[in-house]
C-alpha atoms as one frame of an Amber mdcrd trajectory, in Angstrom:
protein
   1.766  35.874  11.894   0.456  32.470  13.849   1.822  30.429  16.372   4.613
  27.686  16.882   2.499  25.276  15.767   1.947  27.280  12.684   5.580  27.955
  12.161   6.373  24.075  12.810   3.434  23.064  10.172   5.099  25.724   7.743
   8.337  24.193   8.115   6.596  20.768   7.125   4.810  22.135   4.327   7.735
  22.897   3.027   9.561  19.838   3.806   6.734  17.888   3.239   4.027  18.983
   0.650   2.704  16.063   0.251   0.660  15.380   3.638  -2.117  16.894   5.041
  -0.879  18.491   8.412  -3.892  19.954   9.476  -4.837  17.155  12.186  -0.928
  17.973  13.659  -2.358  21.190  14.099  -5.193  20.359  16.088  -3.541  17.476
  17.951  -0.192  19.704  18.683  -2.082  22.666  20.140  -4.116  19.994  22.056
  -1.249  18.994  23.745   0.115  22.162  24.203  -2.663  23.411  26.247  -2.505
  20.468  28.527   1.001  21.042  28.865  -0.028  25.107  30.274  -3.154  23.630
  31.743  -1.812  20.858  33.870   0.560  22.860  36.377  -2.429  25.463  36.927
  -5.150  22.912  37.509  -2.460  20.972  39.798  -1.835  24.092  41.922  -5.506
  24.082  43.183  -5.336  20.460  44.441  -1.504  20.913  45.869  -2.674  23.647
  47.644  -4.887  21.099  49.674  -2.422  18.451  49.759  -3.995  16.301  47.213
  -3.031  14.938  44.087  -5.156  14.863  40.281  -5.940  11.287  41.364  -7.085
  11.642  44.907  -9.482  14.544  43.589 -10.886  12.583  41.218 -11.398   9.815
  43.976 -13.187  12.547  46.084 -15.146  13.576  43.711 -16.700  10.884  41.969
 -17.673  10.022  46.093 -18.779  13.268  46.282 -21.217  13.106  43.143 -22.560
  10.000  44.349 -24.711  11.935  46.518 -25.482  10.814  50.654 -24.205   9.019
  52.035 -21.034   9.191  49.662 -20.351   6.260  49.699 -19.128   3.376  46.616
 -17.349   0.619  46.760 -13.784   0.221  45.087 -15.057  -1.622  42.331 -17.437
   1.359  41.249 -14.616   3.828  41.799 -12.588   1.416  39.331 -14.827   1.581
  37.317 -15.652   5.081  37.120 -12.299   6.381  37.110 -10.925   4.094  34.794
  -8.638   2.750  36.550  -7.324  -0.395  38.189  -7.695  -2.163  41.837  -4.189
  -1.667  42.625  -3.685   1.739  41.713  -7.281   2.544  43.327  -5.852   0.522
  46.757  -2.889   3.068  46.840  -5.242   6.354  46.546  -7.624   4.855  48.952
  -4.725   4.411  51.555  -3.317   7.958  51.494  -6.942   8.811  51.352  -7.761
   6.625  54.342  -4.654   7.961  55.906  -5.303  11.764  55.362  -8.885  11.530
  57.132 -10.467  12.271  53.814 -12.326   9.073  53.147 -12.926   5.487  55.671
 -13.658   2.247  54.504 -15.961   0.164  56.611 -17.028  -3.915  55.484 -20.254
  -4.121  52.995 -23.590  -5.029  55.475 -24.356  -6.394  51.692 -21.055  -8.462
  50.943 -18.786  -9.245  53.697 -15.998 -10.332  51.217 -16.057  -6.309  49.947
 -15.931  -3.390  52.130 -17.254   0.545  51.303 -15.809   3.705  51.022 -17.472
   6.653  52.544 -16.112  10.410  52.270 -15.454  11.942  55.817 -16.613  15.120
  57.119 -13.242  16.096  56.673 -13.433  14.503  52.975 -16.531  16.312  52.245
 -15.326  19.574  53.555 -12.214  19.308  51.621 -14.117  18.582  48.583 -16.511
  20.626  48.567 -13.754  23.704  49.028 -11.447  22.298  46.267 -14.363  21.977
  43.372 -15.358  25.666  44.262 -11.666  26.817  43.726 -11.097  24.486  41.193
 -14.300  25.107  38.910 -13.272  29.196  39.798 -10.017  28.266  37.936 -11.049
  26.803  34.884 -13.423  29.117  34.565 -10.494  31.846  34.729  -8.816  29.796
  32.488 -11.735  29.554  30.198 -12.496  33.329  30.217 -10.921  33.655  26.409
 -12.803  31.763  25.087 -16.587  33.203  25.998 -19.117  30.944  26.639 -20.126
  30.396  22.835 -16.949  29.739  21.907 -16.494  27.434  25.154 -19.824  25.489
  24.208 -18.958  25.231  20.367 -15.109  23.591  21.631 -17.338  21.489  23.909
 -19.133  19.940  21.350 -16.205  19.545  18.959 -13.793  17.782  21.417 -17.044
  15.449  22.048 -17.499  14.666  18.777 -13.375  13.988  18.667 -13.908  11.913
  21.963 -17.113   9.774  19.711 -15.211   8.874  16.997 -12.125   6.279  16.913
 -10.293   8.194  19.431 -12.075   7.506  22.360 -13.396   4.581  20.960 -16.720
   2.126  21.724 -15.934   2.540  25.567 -18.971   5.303  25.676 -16.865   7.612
  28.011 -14.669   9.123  25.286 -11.744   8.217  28.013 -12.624  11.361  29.815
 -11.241  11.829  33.164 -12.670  13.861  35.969 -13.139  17.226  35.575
């Protein structure tokens, strides 16, 4: 019976018998969950009035432990992303309540960022609902399964796909 993808890889096959399809397979189902996955995860953070981005903001503040607090060049860093676009989340941040930024004691030419009561109550709340989600999401799967698709997609994430970066280009979960 199968899937699209299997009815788009049979269509190839016949097409094309000479290639080997099977990493289409993988790749277009890949996609194809994100594509499902994205609009679900999304409605979690929406329903706070956040974005993927500003979560990911909150919550790498958030696992930084007391006094949640990193400078932007650490949140580049972790995030994987640059100064500019980091300036832009840190201002609707800064402008929600969520987070404050305050000069470095340490280096007066940088300044900190610090999580809010507000931005720790709002994270807090959004990982519970958010981690309740994925695990709904998840449910399929079982935990075996969820722990053997774990370890493949981090051995996909090693190899030349994610590179020599170490991070596998993961983003926040």
């Amino acid at each position: 019976m199968g899937d699209a993808i299997d009815r788009i890889l049979d269509q190839w096959r016949r097409e094309r018998p000479d290639l080997d399809l099977s990493a289409m397979g993988v790749f277009g189902r890949l996609a194809q969950v994100m594509r499902l996955l994205e609009p679900r995860v999304d409605q979690v953070f929406t329903k706070r009035g956040l974005r993927q981005g500003e979560f990911d903001v909150l919550a790498a503040l958030r696992r930084a432990g007391p006094p949640y607090t990193l400078i932007p060049s650490e949140l580049s860093a972790v995030l994987m992303m640059s100064r500019a676009g980091m300036t832009n989340r840190l201002d609707r941040l800064e402008a929600a309540g969520l987070v404050e930024r305050s000069l470095d004691p340490a280096d007066r030419r940088s300044f900190r960022v610090r999580l809010t009561d507000e931005g720790l109550r709002i994270i807090d709340e959004t990982l519970t609902e958010h981690a309740a989600n994925l695990a709904r999401l998840a449910a399929p799967l079982g935990p075996e399964d969820a722990e053997t698709l774990a370890g493949i997609l981090r051995r996909l994430l090693d190899g030349p796909l994610g590179g020599s970066s170490g991070d596998g280009g993961r983003r926040e979960a």
